[in-house]
């Protein structure tokens, strides 16, 4: 945290006022995250937690049609952390703002693509889809999640279906891709 602030601010600026308060808040978040990882490791028999990357860029290509022409679009995003936790490939996004109205119960793709209360779930679907497109893990091992920081939660927010963790499949991600293509085509043809 100190090094990051010194990268962006002079030493005098880094340790004064708002910057000092932000540093202290970030240190608390980092401490909570490290303690969460320790608690998770203590629940595992084999202590299986492998961190593959932080600030990892994910991307994928889509073939779409725009005004009658076939074009390629590139989707990219940056995952805050990617790890293997007990055999599941977690794509983690740390959020400072998770609202009570944010939805994480999957119902259908129409709602996912149109209702802004599903924005965070949409982001998790995007991460899962990009990881799947890049063969980082098989669909059933994907577990995208959000770890809220402002109101820290010990359990990451995951996508659920019928109150159970959603199990990704090739079919589900192919269907998501079809909706994504239509959504982007609609935006470009507007």
JSON list of C-alpha atoms in Angstrom, two decimals:
[
{"chain": "A", "resi": 1, "resn": "UNK", "atom": "CA", "xyz": [0.00, 0.00, 0.00]},
{"chain": "A", "resi": 2, "resn": "UNK", "atom": "CA", "xyz": [2.80, 2.39, 0.91]},
{"chain": "A", "resi": 3, "resn": "UNK", "atom": "CA", "xyz": [4.69, 1.71, -2.32]},
{"chain": "A", "resi": 4, "resn": "UNK", "atom": "CA", "xyz": [1.57, 2.26, -4.40]},
{"chain": "A", "resi": 5, "resn": "UNK", "atom": "CA", "xyz": [0.87, 5.62, -2.81]},
{"chain": "A", "resi": 6, "resn": "UNK", "atom": "CA", "xyz": [4.50, 6.68, -3.19]},
{"chain": "A", "resi": 7, "resn": "UNK", "atom": "CA", "xyz": [4.30, 5.78, -6.87]},
{"chain": "A", "resi": 8, "resn": "UNK", "atom": "CA", "xyz": [1.43, 8.23, -7.43]},
{"chain": "A", "resi": 9, "resn": "UNK", "atom": "CA", "xyz": [2.18, 10.91, -4.83]},
{"chain": "A", "resi": 10, "resn": "UNK", "atom": "CA", "xyz": [5.20, 12.62, -3.35]},
{"chain": "A", "resi": 11, "resn": "UNK", "atom": "CA", "xyz": [6.21, 11.47, 0.12]},
{"chain": "A", "resi": 12, "resn": "UNK", "atom": "CA", "xyz": [4.68, 14.61, 1.64]},
{"chain": "A", "resi": 13, "resn": "UNK", "atom": "CA", "xyz": [1.37, 14.08, -0.23]},
{"chain": "A", "resi": 14, "resn": "UNK", "atom": "CA", "xyz": [1.19, 10.33, 0.41]},
{"chain": "A", "resi": 15, "resn": "UNK", "atom": "CA", "xyz": [1.06, 10.69, 4.18]},
{"chain": "A", "resi": 16, "resn": "UNK", "atom": "CA", "xyz": [-1.29, 13.64, 4.58]},
{"chain": "A", "resi": 17, "resn": "UNK", "atom": "CA", "xyz": [-5.02, 14.13, 4.82]},
{"chain": "A", "resi": 18, "resn": "UNK", "atom": "CA", "xyz": [-7.25, 12.13, 2.50]},
{"chain": "A", "resi": 19, "resn": "UNK", "atom": "CA", "xyz": [-4.35, 10.05, 1.17]},
{"chain": "A", "resi": 20, "resn": "UNK", "atom": "CA", "xyz": [-3.38, 8.93, 4.66]},
{"chain": "A", "resi": 21, "resn": "UNK", "atom": "CA", "xyz": [-6.99, 8.00, 5.43]},
{"chain": "A", "resi": 22, "resn": "UNK", "atom": "CA", "xyz": [-7.22, 6.02, 2.18]},
{"chain": "A", "resi": 23, "resn": "UNK", "atom": "CA", "xyz": [-3.99, 4.21, 2.97]},
{"chain": "A", "resi": 24, "resn": "UNK", "atom": "CA", "xyz": [-5.25, 3.22, 6.39]},
{"chain": "A", "resi": 25, "resn": "UNK", "atom": "CA", "xyz": [-8.53, 1.97, 4.91]},
{"chain": "A", "resi": 26, "resn": "UNK", "atom": "CA", "xyz": [-6.67, -0.05, 2.27]},
{"chain": "A", "resi": 27, "resn": "UNK", "atom": "CA", "xyz": [-4.42, -1.59, 4.91]},
{"chain": "A", "resi": 28, "resn": "UNK", "atom": "CA", "xyz": [-7.50, -2.73, 6.80]},
{"chain": "A", "resi": 29, "resn": "UNK", "atom": "CA", "xyz": [-8.92, -4.27, 3.59]},
{"chain": "A", "resi": 30, "resn": "UNK", "atom": "CA", "xyz": [-5.64, -6.05, 2.82]},
{"chain": "A", "resi": 31, "resn": "UNK", "atom": "CA", "xyz": [-5.46, -7.35, 6.39]},
{"chain": "A", "resi": 32, "resn": "UNK", "atom": "CA", "xyz": [-9.04, -8.65, 6.16]},
{"chain": "A", "resi": 33, "resn": "UNK", "atom": "CA", "xyz": [-8.30, -10.31, 2.82]},
{"chain": "A", "resi": 34, "resn": "UNK", "atom": "CA", "xyz": [-5.16, -12.02, 4.13]},
{"chain": "A", "resi": 35, "resn": "UNK", "atom": "CA", "xyz": [-7.06, -13.24, 7.19]},
{"chain": "A", "resi": 36, "resn": "UNK", "atom": "CA", "xyz": [-9.82, -14.53, 4.91]},
{"chain": "A", "resi": 37, "resn": "UNK", "atom": "CA", "xyz": [-7.24, -16.50, 2.90]},
{"chain": "A", "resi": 38, "resn": "UNK", "atom": "CA", "xyz": [-5.77, -17.91, 6.12]},
{"chain": "A", "resi": 39, "resn": "UNK", "atom": "CA", "xyz": [-9.23, -18.93, 7.32]},
{"chain": "A", "resi": 40, "resn": "UNK", "atom": "CA", "xyz": [-9.95, -20.56, 3.94]},
{"chain": "A", "resi": 41, "resn": "UNK", "atom": "CA", "xyz": [-6.68, -22.49, 4.05]},
{"chain": "A", "resi": 42, "resn": "UNK", "atom": "CA", "xyz": [-7.47, -23.72, 7.54]},
{"chain": "A", "resi": 43, "resn": "UNK", "atom": "CA", "xyz": [-10.69, -25.31, 6.23]},
{"chain": "A", "resi": 44, "resn": "UNK", "atom": "CA", "xyz": [-8.90, -27.30, 3.51]},
{"chain": "A", "resi": 45, "resn": "UNK", "atom": "CA", "xyz": [-7.36, -30.70, 4.11]},
{"chain": "A", "resi": 46, "resn": "UNK", "atom": "CA", "xyz": [-4.58, -30.27, 1.57]},
{"chain": "A", "resi": 47, "resn": "UNK", "atom": "CA", "xyz": [-4.25, -26.48, 1.85]},
{"chain": "A", "resi": 48, "resn": "UNK", "atom": "CA", "xyz": [-5.05, -26.06, -1.84]},
{"chain": "A", "resi": 49, "resn": "UNK", "atom": "CA", "xyz": [-5.01, -22.42, -2.79]},
{"chain": "A", "resi": 50, "resn": "UNK", "atom": "CA", "xyz": [-2.94, -21.43, -5.80]},
{"chain": "A", "resi": 51, "resn": "UNK", "atom": "CA", "xyz": [-2.93, -17.81, -6.94]},
{"chain": "A", "resi": 52, "resn": "UNK", "atom": "CA", "xyz": [-2.46, -17.63, -10.71]},
{"chain": "A", "resi": 53, "resn": "UNK", "atom": "CA", "xyz": [-2.51, -13.91, -11.13]},
{"chain": "A", "resi": 54, "resn": "UNK", "atom": "CA", "xyz": [-3.50, -10.48, -9.91]},
{"chain": "A", "resi": 55, "resn": "UNK", "atom": "CA", "xyz": [-4.71, -7.71, -12.20]},
{"chain": "A", "resi": 56, "resn": "UNK", "atom": "CA", "xyz": [-4.93, -10.39, -14.91]},
{"chain": "A", "resi": 57, "resn": "UNK", "atom": "CA", "xyz": [-6.25, -9.25, -18.26]},
{"chain": "A", "resi": 58, "resn": "UNK", "atom": "CA", "xyz": [-8.81, -11.52, -19.86]},
{"chain": "A", "resi": 59, "resn": "UNK", "atom": "CA", "xyz": [-9.97, -11.13, -23.44]},
{"chain": "A", "resi": 60, "resn": "UNK", "atom": "CA", "xyz": [-11.91, -12.92, -26.13]},
{"chain": "A", "resi": 61, "resn": "UNK", "atom": "CA", "xyz": [-12.92, -12.35, -29.71]},
{"chain": "A", "resi": 62, "resn": "UNK", "atom": "CA", "xyz": [-16.48, -12.37, -31.05]},
{"chain": "A", "resi": 63, "resn": "UNK", "atom": "CA", "xyz": [-17.61, -12.61, -34.65]},
{"chain": "A", "resi": 64, "resn": "UNK", "atom": "CA", "xyz": [-20.66, -10.43, -35.19]},
{"chain": "A", "resi": 65, "resn": "UNK", "atom": "CA", "xyz": [-22.62, -8.85, -38.00]},
{"chain": "A", "resi": 66, "resn": "UNK", "atom": "CA", "xyz": [-22.98, -5.09, -38.18]},
{"chain": "A", "resi": 67, "resn": "UNK", "atom": "CA", "xyz": [-24.97, -3.44, -40.95]},
{"chain": "A", "resi": 68, "resn": "UNK", "atom": "CA", "xyz": [-24.71, -6.62, -42.98]},
{"chain": "A", "resi": 69, "resn": "UNK", "atom": "CA", "xyz": [-20.93, -6.93, -42.61]},
{"chain": "A", "resi": 70, "resn": "UNK", "atom": "CA", "xyz": [-19.08, -9.62, -40.66]},
{"chain": "A", "resi": 71, "resn": "UNK", "atom": "CA", "xyz": [-16.70, -8.03, -38.16]},
{"chain": "A", "resi": 72, "resn": "UNK", "atom": "CA", "xyz": [-14.72, -9.06, -35.12]},
{"chain": "A", "resi": 73, "resn": "UNK", "atom": "CA", "xyz": [-15.02, -7.36, -31.77]},
{"chain": "A", "resi": 74, "resn": "UNK", "atom": "CA", "xyz": [-12.72, -7.88, -28.84]},
{"chain": "A", "resi": 75, "resn": "UNK", "atom": "CA", "xyz": [-13.97, -8.07, -25.29]},
{"chain": "A", "resi": 76, "resn": "UNK", "atom": "CA", "xyz": [-11.53, -7.54, -22.47]},
{"chain": "A", "resi": 77, "resn": "UNK", "atom": "CA", "xyz": [-11.52, -7.03, -18.76]},
{"chain": "A", "resi": 78, "resn": "UNK", "atom": "CA", "xyz": [-9.14, -7.17, -15.86]},
{"chain": "A", "resi": 79, "resn": "UNK", "atom": "CA", "xyz": [-9.72, -9.63, -13.05]},
{"chain": "A", "resi": 80, "resn": "UNK", "atom": "CA", "xyz": [-8.41, -8.48, -9.70]},
{"chain": "A", "resi": 81, "resn": "UNK", "atom": "CA", "xyz": [-7.29, -12.01, -8.86]},
{"chain": "A", "resi": 82, "resn": "UNK", "atom": "CA", "xyz": [-7.44, -15.49, -10.36]},
{"chain": "A", "resi": 83, "resn": "UNK", "atom": "CA", "xyz": [-6.87, -18.49, -8.16]},
{"chain": "A", "resi": 84, "resn": "UNK", "atom": "CA", "xyz": [-7.55, -22.17, -7.79]},
{"chain": "A", "resi": 85, "resn": "UNK", "atom": "CA", "xyz": [-9.40, -22.74, -4.57]},
{"chain": "A", "resi": 86, "resn": "UNK", "atom": "CA", "xyz": [-10.02, -26.38, -3.80]},
{"chain": "A", "resi": 87, "resn": "UNK", "atom": "CA", "xyz": [-10.24, -27.32, -7.47]},
{"chain": "A", "resi": 88, "resn": "UNK", "atom": "CA", "xyz": [-12.38, -24.37, -8.55]},
{"chain": "A", "resi": 89, "resn": "UNK", "atom": "CA", "xyz": [-11.00, -21.67, -10.85]},
{"chain": "A", "resi": 90, "resn": "UNK", "atom": "CA", "xyz": [-12.05, -18.45, -9.12]},
{"chain": "A", "resi": 91, "resn": "UNK", "atom": "CA", "xyz": [-12.04, -15.18, -11.03]},
{"chain": "A", "resi": 92, "resn": "UNK", "atom": "CA", "xyz": [-12.29, -12.59, -8.29]},
{"chain": "A", "resi": 93, "resn": "UNK", "atom": "CA", "xyz": [-13.33, -8.98, -8.47]},
{"chain": "A", "resi": 94, "resn": "UNK", "atom": "CA", "xyz": [-12.93, -6.81, -5.39]},
{"chain": "A", "resi": 95, "resn": "UNK", "atom": "CA", "xyz": [-15.73, -4.27, -5.09]},
{"chain": "A", "resi": 96, "resn": "UNK", "atom": "CA", "xyz": [-16.00, -1.30, -2.80]},
{"chain": "A", "resi": 97, "resn": "UNK", "atom": "CA", "xyz": [-19.68, -0.87, -3.63]},
{"chain": "A", "resi": 98, "resn": "UNK", "atom": "CA", "xyz": [-22.06, -3.79, -3.55]},
{"chain": "A", "resi": 99, "resn": "UNK", "atom": "CA", "xyz": [-25.63, -2.61, -3.05]},
{"chain": "A", "resi": 100, "resn": "UNK", "atom": "CA", "xyz": [-28.54, -4.45, -1.49]},
{"chain": "A", "resi": 101, "resn": "UNK", "atom": "CA", "xyz": [-30.30, -4.21, -4.86]},
{"chain": "A", "resi": 102, "resn": "UNK", "atom": "CA", "xyz": [-27.51, -6.03, -6.75]},
{"chain": "A", "resi": 103, "resn": "UNK", "atom": "CA", "xyz": [-28.81, -9.38, -7.92]},
{"chain": "A", "resi": 104, "resn": "UNK", "atom": "CA", "xyz": [-26.79, -12.59, -7.89]},
{"chain": "A", "resi": 105, "resn": "UNK", "atom": "CA", "xyz": [-29.62, -15.10, -8.48]},
{"chain": "A", "resi": 106, "resn": "UNK", "atom": "CA", "xyz": [-29.63, -16.07, -12.17]},
{"chain": "A", "resi": 107, "resn": "UNK", "atom": "CA", "xyz": [-33.07, -16.33, -13.73]},
{"chain": "A", "resi": 108, "resn": "UNK", "atom": "CA", "xyz": [-32.60, -15.86, -17.47]},
{"chain": "A", "resi": 109, "resn": "UNK", "atom": "CA", "xyz": [-30.41, -14.13, -20.03]},
{"chain": "A", "resi": 110, "resn": "UNK", "atom": "CA", "xyz": [-33.00, -11.54, -21.04]},
{"chain": "A", "resi": 111, "resn": "UNK", "atom": "CA", "xyz": [-32.98, -10.10, -17.52]},
{"chain": "A", "resi": 112, "resn": "UNK", "atom": "CA", "xyz": [-29.19, -10.40, -17.23]},
{"chain": "A", "resi": 113, "resn": "UNK", "atom": "CA", "xyz": [-28.74, -8.25, -20.35]},
{"chain": "A", "resi": 114, "resn": "UNK", "atom": "CA", "xyz": [-31.41, -5.64, -19.61]},
{"chain": "A", "resi": 115, "resn": "UNK", "atom": "CA", "xyz": [-31.76, -5.07, -15.85]},
{"chain": "A", "resi": 116, "resn": "UNK", "atom": "CA", "xyz": [-29.07, -2.87, -14.27]},
{"chain": "A", "resi": 117, "resn": "UNK", "atom": "CA", "xyz": [-29.55, -4.62, -10.92]},
{"chain": "A", "resi": 118, "resn": "UNK", "atom": "CA", "xyz": [-27.76, -7.56, -12.60]},
{"chain": "A", "resi": 119, "resn": "UNK", "atom": "CA", "xyz": [-24.67, -5.57, -13.68]},
{"chain": "A", "resi": 120, "resn": "UNK", "atom": "CA", "xyz": [-22.33, -7.27, -11.23]},
{"chain": "A", "resi": 121, "resn": "UNK", "atom": "CA", "xyz": [-23.64, -10.71, -12.18]},
{"chain": "A", "resi": 122, "resn": "UNK", "atom": "CA", "xyz": [-23.18, -9.77, -15.83]},
{"chain": "A", "resi": 123, "resn": "UNK", "atom": "CA", "xyz": [-19.54, -8.93, -15.10]},
{"chain": "A", "resi": 124, "resn": "UNK", "atom": "CA", "xyz": [-19.07, -12.34, -13.45]},
{"chain": "A", "resi": 125, "resn": "UNK", "atom": "CA", "xyz": [-20.61, -14.05, -16.49]},
{"chain": "A", "resi": 126, "resn": "UNK", "atom": "CA", "xyz": [-18.20, -12.10, -18.71]},
{"chain": "A", "resi": 127, "resn": "UNK", "atom": "CA", "xyz": [-15.21, -13.25, -16.66]},
{"chain": "A", "resi": 128, "resn": "UNK", "atom": "CA", "xyz": [-16.39, -16.87, -16.77]},
{"chain": "A", "resi": 129, "resn": "UNK", "atom": "CA", "xyz": [-17.01, -16.67, -20.52]},
{"chain": "A", "resi": 130, "resn": "UNK", "atom": "CA", "xyz": [-13.59, -15.12, -21.25]},
{"chain": "A", "resi": 131, "resn": "UNK", "atom": "CA", "xyz": [-11.80, -17.71, -19.07]},
{"chain": "A", "resi": 132, "resn": "UNK", "atom": "CA", "xyz": [-13.72, -20.48, -20.86]},
{"chain": "A", "resi": 133, "resn": "UNK", "atom": "CA", "xyz": [-12.97, -19.02, -24.32]},
{"chain": "A", "resi": 134, "resn": "UNK", "atom": "CA", "xyz": [-9.27, -19.01, -23.44]},
{"chain": "A", "resi": 135, "resn": "UNK", "atom": "CA", "xyz": [-9.37, -22.60, -22.12]},
{"chain": "A", "resi": 136, "resn": "UNK", "atom": "CA", "xyz": [-8.19, -21.51, -18.67]},
{"chain": "A", "resi": 137, "resn": "UNK", "atom": "CA", "xyz": [-10.52, -24.04, -17.06]},
{"chain": "A", "resi": 138, "resn": "UNK", "atom": "CA", "xyz": [-13.38, -26.31, -18.01]},
{"chain": "A", "resi": 139, "resn": "UNK", "atom": "CA", "xyz": [-16.78, -24.72, -17.61]},
{"chain": "A", "resi": 140, "resn": "UNK", "atom": "CA", "xyz": [-17.78, -26.74, -14.53]},
{"chain": "A", "resi": 141, "resn": "UNK", "atom": "CA", "xyz": [-14.67, -25.57, -12.65]},
{"chain": "A", "resi": 142, "resn": "UNK", "atom": "CA", "xyz": [-15.37, -21.85, -13.15]},
{"chain": "A", "resi": 143, "resn": "UNK", "atom": "CA", "xyz": [-16.35, -19.90, -10.05]},
{"chain": "A", "resi": 144, "resn": "UNK", "atom": "CA", "xyz": [-16.35, -16.15, -10.72]},
{"chain": "A", "resi": 145, "resn": "UNK", "atom": "CA", "xyz": [-17.05, -14.15, -7.59]},
{"chain": "A", "resi": 146, "resn": "UNK", "atom": "CA", "xyz": [-17.04, -10.73, -5.99]},
{"chain": "A", "resi": 147, "resn": "UNK", "atom": "CA", "xyz": [-15.45, -9.97, -2.64]},
{"chain": "A", "resi": 148, "resn": "UNK", "atom": "CA", "xyz": [-17.05, -6.82, -1.23]},
{"chain": "A", "resi": 149, "resn": "UNK", "atom": "CA", "xyz": [-14.60, -4.57, 0.60]},
{"chain": "A", "resi": 150, "resn": "UNK", "atom": "CA", "xyz": [-16.60, -1.67, 1.98]},
{"chain": "A", "resi": 151, "resn": "UNK", "atom": "CA", "xyz": [-18.89, -3.95, 3.94]},
{"chain": "A", "resi": 152, "resn": "UNK", "atom": "CA", "xyz": [-16.51, -6.90, 4.10]},
{"chain": "A", "resi": 153, "resn": "UNK", "atom": "CA", "xyz": [-18.08, -10.32, 3.77]},
{"chain": "A", "resi": 154, "resn": "UNK", "atom": "CA", "xyz": [-16.33, -13.58, 4.61]},
{"chain": "A", "resi": 155, "resn": "UNK", "atom": "CA", "xyz": [-18.14, -15.39, 1.81]},
{"chain": "A", "resi": 156, "resn": "UNK", "atom": "CA", "xyz": [-17.62, -14.13, -1.74]},
{"chain": "A", "resi": 157, "resn": "UNK", "atom": "CA", "xyz": [-20.71, -13.20, -3.73]},
{"chain": "A", "resi": 158, "resn": "UNK", "atom": "CA", "xyz": [-21.30, -15.86, -6.35]},
{"chain": "A", "resi": 159, "resn": "UNK", "atom": "CA", "xyz": [-23.94, -16.43, -8.99]},
{"chain": "A", "resi": 160, "resn": "UNK", "atom": "CA", "xyz": [-26.71, -18.69, -7.75]},
{"chain": "A", "resi": 161, "resn": "UNK", "atom": "CA", "xyz": [-29.44, -20.59, -9.50]},
{"chain": "A", "resi": 162, "resn": "UNK", "atom": "CA", "xyz": [-32.38, -21.89, -7.44]},
{"chain": "A", "resi": 163, "resn": "UNK", "atom": "CA", "xyz": [-30.50, -20.72, -4.33]},
{"chain": "A", "resi": 164, "resn": "UNK", "atom": "CA", "xyz": [-27.55, -23.03, -5.13]},
{"chain": "A", "resi": 165, "resn": "UNK", "atom": "CA", "xyz": [-24.18, -22.07, -6.68]},
{"chain": "A", "resi": 166, "resn": "UNK", "atom": "CA", "xyz": [-24.59, -21.87, -10.44]},
{"chain": "A", "resi": 167, "resn": "UNK", "atom": "CA", "xyz": [-22.68, -24.63, -12.22]},
{"chain": "A", "resi": 168, "resn": "UNK", "atom": "CA", "xyz": [-21.34, -23.34, -15.51]},
{"chain": "A", "resi": 169, "resn": "UNK", "atom": "CA", "xyz": [-21.56, -25.64, -18.52]},
{"chain": "A", "resi": 170, "resn": "UNK", "atom": "CA", "xyz": [-20.43, -25.38, -22.12]},
{"chain": "A", "resi": 171, "resn": "UNK", "atom": "CA", "xyz": [-24.08, -25.06, -23.14]},
{"chain": "A", "resi": 172, "resn": "UNK", "atom": "CA", "xyz": [-24.73, -22.23, -20.69]},
{"chain": "A", "resi": 173, "resn": "UNK", "atom": "CA", "xyz": [-21.67, -20.29, -21.83]},
{"chain": "A", "resi": 174, "resn": "UNK", "atom": "CA", "xyz": [-22.52, -20.86, -25.50]},
{"chain": "A", "resi": 175, "resn": "UNK", "atom": "CA", "xyz": [-26.00, -19.48, -24.81]},
{"chain": "A", "resi": 176, "resn": "UNK", "atom": "CA", "xyz": [-24.46, -16.49, -23.00]},
{"chain": "A", "resi": 177, "resn": "UNK", "atom": "CA", "xyz": [-22.23, -15.90, -26.04]},
{"chain": "A", "resi": 178, "resn": "UNK", "atom": "CA", "xyz": [-25.26, -15.96, -28.36]},
{"chain": "A", "resi": 179, "resn": "UNK", "atom": "CA", "xyz": [-26.99, -13.32, -26.25]},
{"chain": "A", "resi": 180, "resn": "UNK", "atom": "CA", "xyz": [-23.78, -11.29, -26.10]},
{"chain": "A", "resi": 181, "resn": "UNK", "atom": "CA", "xyz": [-23.48, -11.33, -29.90]},
{"chain": "A", "resi": 182, "resn": "UNK", "atom": "CA", "xyz": [-27.10, -10.15, -30.30]},
{"chain": "A", "resi": 183, "resn": "UNK", "atom": "CA", "xyz": [-26.60, -7.48, -27.63]},
{"chain": "A", "resi": 184, "resn": "UNK", "atom": "CA", "xyz": [-23.50, -6.06, -29.31]},
{"chain": "A", "resi": 185, "resn": "UNK", "atom": "CA", "xyz": [-25.07, -6.24, -32.76]},
{"chain": "A", "resi": 186, "resn": "UNK", "atom": "CA", "xyz": [-28.06, -4.27, -31.46]},
{"chain": "A", "resi": 187, "resn": "UNK", "atom": "CA", "xyz": [-25.74, -1.61, -29.99]},
{"chain": "A", "resi": 188, "resn": "UNK", "atom": "CA", "xyz": [-23.75, -1.25, -33.20]},
{"chain": "A", "resi": 189, "resn": "UNK", "atom": "CA", "xyz": [-26.78, -1.16, -35.49]},
{"chain": "A", "resi": 190, "resn": "UNK", "atom": "CA", "xyz": [-28.59, 1.46, -33.38]}
]
